[in-house]
Amino acid sequence: MIRLLPGIDTGLWLRPPAGVSLLLLGGFAAVGLLCMAYAWAAERRRPAMAVLVHVGGGMLTLLAGDLLTLLIGWELLSFSAFFLLARRGRGPGLRIAPLYLMFQIGAAALLFVAIMIQAQSTGSLDVAELVPDAQPYAAAAVVVKIAVIPLHAWLVLAYTSAPFAVAPLLSLYTTKVGVYSAARLLVIPGLAEVGAVMALAGVIAALAQKSGRRLLAYHIISQVGYMMAGVGLATELGKEAGLYHALNHVIYKSLLFMVMGAVIFRTGRERLDQLGGLARAMPWTFAAGIVGAASISGVPLFNGFASKELLTAATEAGWIKLLLLLASAGTGLSFLKFLNGVFVQPPRAPYLHPILEAPRSLRWPMAVLSALCLAGGLWPSAGLPGLVHDYYRLESVAMAVIPLVGSVVLWRLVGRRLLAATPAPAPGWLGREARKLVGGLRAAIVATHEGPWQAYLMLVFLAWAALAWALLRQVSP
Amino acid sequence: MSSFPVLVILIPLGGAFLVSLVQLLLPRLVKPLLIAVALAQGLVSAALVTAVARSGAVSHHLGGWPAPVGIALVVDELSALFLAVAGIGMPLTLLYLTATSRTSPGKTAVLLCLYAAATAGQTVTGDLFNLFVFIELTTVVTIGLIARKGTGVSAAHAFHYLLYASLSGLFLLLAIVLLYRATGTLDLARIAALGPDLPPRVAALALASVMVAFGIKIALVPLHLWQPGAYAAAGSSVAAALSGVGMTVSTYALVRLVWSLGGGNDVPGLVLRVLLVGGCVNVLVGHVLGLVQRDIRRMLAFSSVAHAGYILMGLGLGTAAGLAAGMLHAANHAIMKMAAFWSGRALMQHASTPWIPRLQGVAYAAPGWFALFMVATLALVGIPPFHGFASKALLARASLDQGLDLPVVVIAVGTAISLAYYARLYVVALRIPRRPRAPPPASPGRWAAGLIVAVLCLACLALGFATPAVMPALDRAAIRAFGLPAAVGHPRSETTPRSAPDPFGPEAP
C-alpha cells in the first residue's frame, strides 16, 4: 500500500488489487506505452502531456486503493482524452470532444454519488463491493462508461473522429476501466445478461458499418459485452475471465486500430467501399491485420481464443452461451469483411499516388502487439498464473471453430453484399431545429434578465407576501 | 488585539478618504497608497482570524460602552471564516486593480476601499442596526461600481440593482423595527438569547422579511434577475469582488439573522425547506441558464447563482454538518470565482471580446491564462482534487446524513451541466482561428495579475487537500455558534454491507 499524500488518512492510496495478477496490470501498462510510441511516431506535434496523463490515469484507476483515487483516475482519463481529441484545434475531433467529456463526467458524477453513499454508510473509502443503496448509481455510471447500446454515441463518435494516431490510445482504457470498476464494485443481478445482449447487438451494428474505424468501434461495444458477461456473474472465475478478456482485447483492439491508422496514414481513406488492394502494397500491415482479426474472432492459438474459452467456462446459463456463440460467428464475419474491404478486394477508385508500406516507426508497435497476441494464444495460462485451466481441450477448440466455420460460410453467401457501396446519408433536420429552439430560448432568457423592472418589484413583494403568509399560518393556524 | 475589529473597518475607510485626497494632490502616489492599504488590511484581517482560530472570540465595545447602549464588534469562529473572505478577498481585488489599471485607478479604487470597509464591517459587527448601516453602504457602493463604466447599459443595470437593493433594505428595516419593538435591543447576541421568547407572529414576519431581503442580495431565484447584467456591466475585475466577497458576506448575514431569530437549533422547518428547495432550484436554474449564455461574464454570473444554491442547500439541511459544508463552499466559491473572473478577463483581453464564440485560439495566444482559467473553472465544476469537489462532497454527505437523496442528484446534475458550458469554452479556445489573430494591446501588470490569480489557483488545489484538516474546526464553529445537533440520526447506517468475502477486495490488515 502506497500513500499518495502522507498525512491524509481518509483516502488517496494505491494498492494493487488482490486477486488480479500483476502480469495483467503490467500488460495494461505495456500496451499503453506501445500506443504512446505509435502516437508519438505519427503526430508531428507530439502529444506528450495528454498521452502521459492518459496512461497514468488508466494505471491509477487500476491500482487505486480507495474510491477517491479511483474517481480521480476516471477524471484524469476523461480530461486527457478530451485534449487528445481537441488538440488539433480543428476538425471532427474538436467538435466531438465536449460531447465525449459530458458523457464521461456524467458517469463520474454518478460514481461520485455512489461513493458518497458508500462512505456515508460504511465510513470507509476502500475499494470494495458497494452497499446496496449505492449499487444503482454505480451501475448507471458503469453503463455510461462501457457504452451500452442506447448510450454508445460518445464512443463511436469519439473513436472515429480522433486523429488516427491517438485512436488506439483512446480505445485503450476508457471502457475497460468501466469493466474493471464493475468487477471491483458491483454485485447487481442482470449485468451478465446485459453484457451478452450487448455482445451480439454490437456485432450486428458493426456488420452494418461502412467505415473501418466505425466497425472497430462497434466491436469495442461487442467485446465489452463479452467482458461484462463474465464480470457480471460476480463469481471469482467470471471476474478473472472478464478481466483477462479485457487485457487480451486491449492488445488486439489497439493492434487493429493501429493497422487502420497506418492505412489511413498511407491512403487518406477510411471507408471500406473505397479501400482495397493493399495486401501487396502493405504486406506487414496486412499480416498484423490478420493476426488482430484472428485474435478478436477467437481463432485457436491466438489470445482471444483463450479468454473467450475461459468466459464460456465461467458461464452457466445456456442462452448466454448461445448469444456469445452467435456473437463469435458475427465477429468472424465482420472481420472477414474488414480484411477483404481494406486489403483484398480490388479498389473501386484507383489511388492517386503509389501506396507504400507503413513506416518502420508505426510498424514496430504493431509487430510487438502481434507477437503478444500469439504469445497469449500459445501460453494462455501465463496471463493468469493463479488459475489452473485446460484451454486446449477438444470440445473447447470445437466450440471455437464451429462459429468460425459458420462465419466463413456466411461470407461466401452474403459477403459481397456487405461490402456494396452506399451513398453517404443526408444530414438530418433535427440538429437545425434544435439549434433554432436553443436560439429562441436564449433570446427569451436575455429578454427576461434585461427586462421589465416593474415586474421585478412585483416579484419581490409577491415573494415576501407568500413567505410571510406561510410562516404566519404555521404559528397561528 | 482587541482593537483589531475596529481596524479592519477603519483601515479601508481611511484608505478611501486618503485615496480620494491623494488623487487630487499627488496622483502618482495613489498606487503605492492602495498597495499599502491592501497589505495593512490583509495582514490585520489574517492576524485577527488566526487569533480567533487559536484562542476563541475577540470582542470590542466601541467607546467602552457595554452592550445595551453601546455597539459591540464581535469576531467569533463563524464570522472569522467570512472575515477571512472579506478581509483577504478585498485586498486581493485592490491589488489586482492596482496592478492592471493603466493609469491611476481612480474612483473605482475609492469605491472598492469603501466596499472593503463595508463588507468587513458586516462580518465583525455584533449590532443589528450597525449591520443594517454596513449593508446599505455596500448597496450604495455597489451601485457606483455597477455604473462605473458610464455607459447607458451600465446605468440601466445600476438602476435595476438600485430598485432591488432598496427593496432589500426596506424589508431588512422592517425586520429590525419589528425586532426592536419586541425585544428593546439591537444587540445580536441578546436577540439570539431572546429568540425563543419572541412573539411567534413577530418572529414569523421578521423571518420572512430577512429571507426576502437577503434572497435579493444572494440572488435566490426568482430574485436574481438583477445579477447577471450587473456583473457584466461592472466588468470582470470588480464582478469578482461583488460575487466572491459580496455574496459570501450576505450569506453570513443571512445565517446570523435567521439562526438568531430561530433561537439556535429551533429554526422553523418551513424556512429550512425554503432554503433547501430554493437552493436546489438555484443550482438547476443557474446552471441551465449559464448553458445558453454567450458572454463569459454573464456565464460566470449565472454560475454564481448556481453556487449560491449549493450554499443555501447546505444551510437548509439544518444540521451542523450541512451548515459547515455550506459555509465552506461559500469560502471556496469566493476563491475560485475570483480566479475565474480574473483569468477570464485576461482571455477576453486577448480576444478583444467577451463573446465566447469569438474566443478562438486564445488557448494558444495565452496558454498560461488558459491553464489558470481551466483550474479555476474545474474547481467550480467540482472536479477532484480541487477544493470545489471537497465542499460539494461534504454537502452531499451532509444531505445523505439526513436521508435526503435528491440534493445529491441535483449536485451531480449541476456538475454535469456546468462542465458542459465550460467545456464548450475550452473547445472554442482550443480551436485554431482561420486568420491569425492580431496581437492584443499590451495589458499592464500581466505578471502581477498572473501571480495573484496563480496564488488563488494554488489555494484551490491546496485547500482541496487541506479540507479534512479544516473541517473539524468548522464543525465546531457551527455547533458552538448555534448549539446545533451534530447530525440528526443516520437513517442509512442500519443497512449493513454484505458480508460475503470479496475476492477483489482489499487484503485484510
PDB file of N, CA and C in Angstrom, chain B residues 52-54 76-78 80-81 320 324 327-328 466-481:
ATOM      1  N   VAL B  52      -8.504  34.356  16.431  1.00  0.00           N
ATOM      2  CA  VAL B  52      -9.799  33.758  16.774  1.00  0.00           C
ATOM      3  C   VAL B  52      -9.726  32.239  16.668  1.00  0.00           C
ATOM      4  N   ALA B  53      -9.057  31.775  15.606  1.00  0.00           N
ATOM      5  CA  ALA B  53      -8.965  30.330  15.428  1.00  0.00           C
ATOM      6  C   ALA B  53      -8.172  29.709  16.576  1.00  0.00           C
ATOM      7  N   ARG B  54      -7.194  30.460  17.099  1.00  0.00           N
ATOM      8  CA  ARG B  54      -6.338  29.868  18.124  1.00  0.00           C
ATOM      9  C   ARG B  54      -6.974  29.964  19.506  1.00  0.00           C
ATOM     10  N   ASP B  76     -16.375  35.869  16.201  1.00  0.00           N
ATOM     11  CA  ASP B  76     -16.291  34.505  16.724  1.00  0.00           C
ATOM     12  C   ASP B  76     -15.862  33.582  15.584  1.00  0.00           C
ATOM     13  N   GLU B  77     -15.913  32.272  15.862  1.00  0.00           N
ATOM     14  CA  GLU B  77     -15.368  31.356  14.844  1.00  0.00           C
ATOM     15  C   GLU B  77     -16.131  31.438  13.532  1.00  0.00           C
ATOM     16  N   LEU B  78     -17.441  31.665  13.637  1.00  0.00           N
ATOM     17  CA  LEU B  78     -18.251  31.717  12.428  1.00  0.00           C
ATOM     18  C   LEU B  78     -17.901  32.957  11.598  1.00  0.00           C
ATOM     19  N   ALA B  80     -15.266  34.639  11.750  1.00  0.00           N
ATOM     20  CA  ALA B  80     -13.858  34.649  11.354  1.00  0.00           C
ATOM     21  C   ALA B  80     -13.687  34.111   9.939  1.00  0.00           C
ATOM     22  N   LEU B  81     -14.447  33.052   9.604  1.00  0.00           N
ATOM     23  CA  LEU B  81     -14.335  32.480   8.259  1.00  0.00           C
ATOM     24  C   LEU B  81     -14.696  33.534   7.218  1.00  0.00           C
ATOM     25  N   ALA B 320     -25.449  20.852  11.823  1.00  0.00           N
ATOM     26  CA  ALA B 320     -24.133  21.488  11.878  1.00  0.00           C
ATOM     27  C   ALA B 320     -23.297  21.093  10.673  1.00  0.00           C
ATOM     28  N   ALA B 324     -21.836  23.739   8.134  1.00  0.00           N
ATOM     29  CA  ALA B 324     -20.388  23.838   7.951  1.00  0.00           C
ATOM     30  C   ALA B 324     -20.023  23.638   6.487  1.00  0.00           C
ATOM     31  N   MET B 327     -20.990  26.745   4.508  1.00  0.00           N
ATOM     32  CA  MET B 327     -20.087  27.874   4.734  1.00  0.00           C
ATOM     33  C   MET B 327     -18.745  27.634   4.065  1.00  0.00           C
ATOM     34  N   LEU B 328     -18.278  26.385   4.146  1.00  0.00           N
ATOM     35  CA  LEU B 328     -17.010  26.073   3.479  1.00  0.00           C
ATOM     36  C   LEU B 328     -17.142  26.318   1.980  1.00  0.00           C
ATOM     37  N   ALA B 466      -6.439  20.180   2.067  1.00  0.00           N
ATOM     38  CA  ALA B 466      -6.442  20.570   3.476  1.00  0.00           C
ATOM     39  C   ALA B 466      -7.827  20.443   4.100  1.00  0.00           C
ATOM     40  N   THR B 467      -8.846  20.169   3.270  1.00  0.00           N
ATOM     41  CA  THR B 467     -10.209  20.150   3.804  1.00  0.00           C
ATOM     42  C   THR B 467     -10.382  19.254   5.028  1.00  0.00           C
ATOM     43  N   PRO B 468      -9.848  18.011   5.006  1.00  0.00           N
ATOM     44  CA  PRO B 468     -10.028  17.177   6.199  1.00  0.00           C
ATOM     45  C   PRO B 468      -9.483  17.835   7.456  1.00  0.00           C
ATOM     46  N   ALA B 469      -8.435  18.651   7.291  1.00  0.00           N
ATOM     47  CA  ALA B 469      -7.850  19.302   8.459  1.00  0.00           C
ATOM     48  C   ALA B 469      -8.695  20.487   8.918  1.00  0.00           C
ATOM     49  N   VAL B 470      -9.338  21.173   7.956  1.00  0.00           N
ATOM     50  CA  VAL B 470     -10.095  22.381   8.299  1.00  0.00           C
ATOM     51  C   VAL B 470     -11.449  22.030   8.892  1.00  0.00           C
ATOM     52  N   MET B 471     -11.991  20.894   8.440  1.00  0.00           N
ATOM     53  CA  MET B 471     -13.401  20.600   8.698  1.00  0.00           C
ATOM     54  C   MET B 471     -13.783  20.524  10.170  1.00  0.00           C
ATOM     55  N   PRO B 472     -12.994  19.852  11.029  1.00  0.00           N
ATOM     56  CA  PRO B 472     -13.409  19.783  12.438  1.00  0.00           C
ATOM     57  C   PRO B 472     -13.605  21.156  13.046  1.00  0.00           C
ATOM     58  N   ALA B 473     -12.720  22.106  12.720  1.00  0.00           N
ATOM     59  CA  ALA B 473     -12.851  23.446  13.276  1.00  0.00           C
ATOM     60  C   ALA B 473     -14.149  24.092  12.828  1.00  0.00           C
ATOM     61  N   LEU B 474     -14.485  23.903  11.548  1.00  0.00           N
ATOM     62  CA  LEU B 474     -15.732  24.483  11.042  1.00  0.00           C
ATOM     63  C   LEU B 474     -16.938  23.861  11.721  1.00  0.00           C
ATOM     64  N   ASP B 475     -16.901  22.548  11.878  1.00  0.00           N
ATOM     65  CA  ASP B 475     -17.999  21.865  12.559  1.00  0.00           C
ATOM     66  C   ASP B 475     -18.176  22.430  13.956  1.00  0.00           C
ATOM     67  N   ARG B 476     -17.031  22.592  14.640  1.00  0.00           N
ATOM     68  CA  ARG B 476     -17.083  23.151  15.995  1.00  0.00           C
ATOM     69  C   ARG B 476     -17.724  24.530  15.969  1.00  0.00           C
ATOM     70  N   ALA B 477     -17.305  25.341  14.976  1.00  0.00           N
ATOM     71  CA  ALA B 477     -17.837  26.704  14.892  1.00  0.00           C
ATOM     72  C   ALA B 477     -19.344  26.669  14.742  1.00  0.00           C
ATOM     73  N   ALA B 478     -19.813  25.794  13.836  1.00  0.00           N
ATOM     74  CA  ALA B 478     -21.251  25.730  13.594  1.00  0.00           C
ATOM     75  C   ALA B 478     -21.981  25.271  14.847  1.00  0.00           C
ATOM     76  N   ILE B 479     -21.428  24.278  15.543  1.00  0.00           N
ATOM     77  CA  ILE B 479     -22.100  23.753  16.730  1.00  0.00           C
ATOM     78  C   ILE B 479     -22.111  24.810  17.825  1.00  0.00           C
ATOM     79  N   ARG B 480     -20.941  25.462  18.022  1.00  0.00           N
ATOM     80  CA  ARG B 480     -20.862  26.396  19.131  1.00  0.00           C
ATOM     81  C   ARG B 480     -21.694  27.647  18.845  1.00  0.00           C
ATOM     82  N   ALA B 481     -21.718  28.070  17.585  1.00  0.00           N
ATOM     83  CA  ALA B 481     -22.423  29.311  17.294  1.00  0.00           C
ATOM     84  C   ALA B 481     -23.918  29.159  17.511  1.00  0.00           C
TER      85      ALA B 481
END
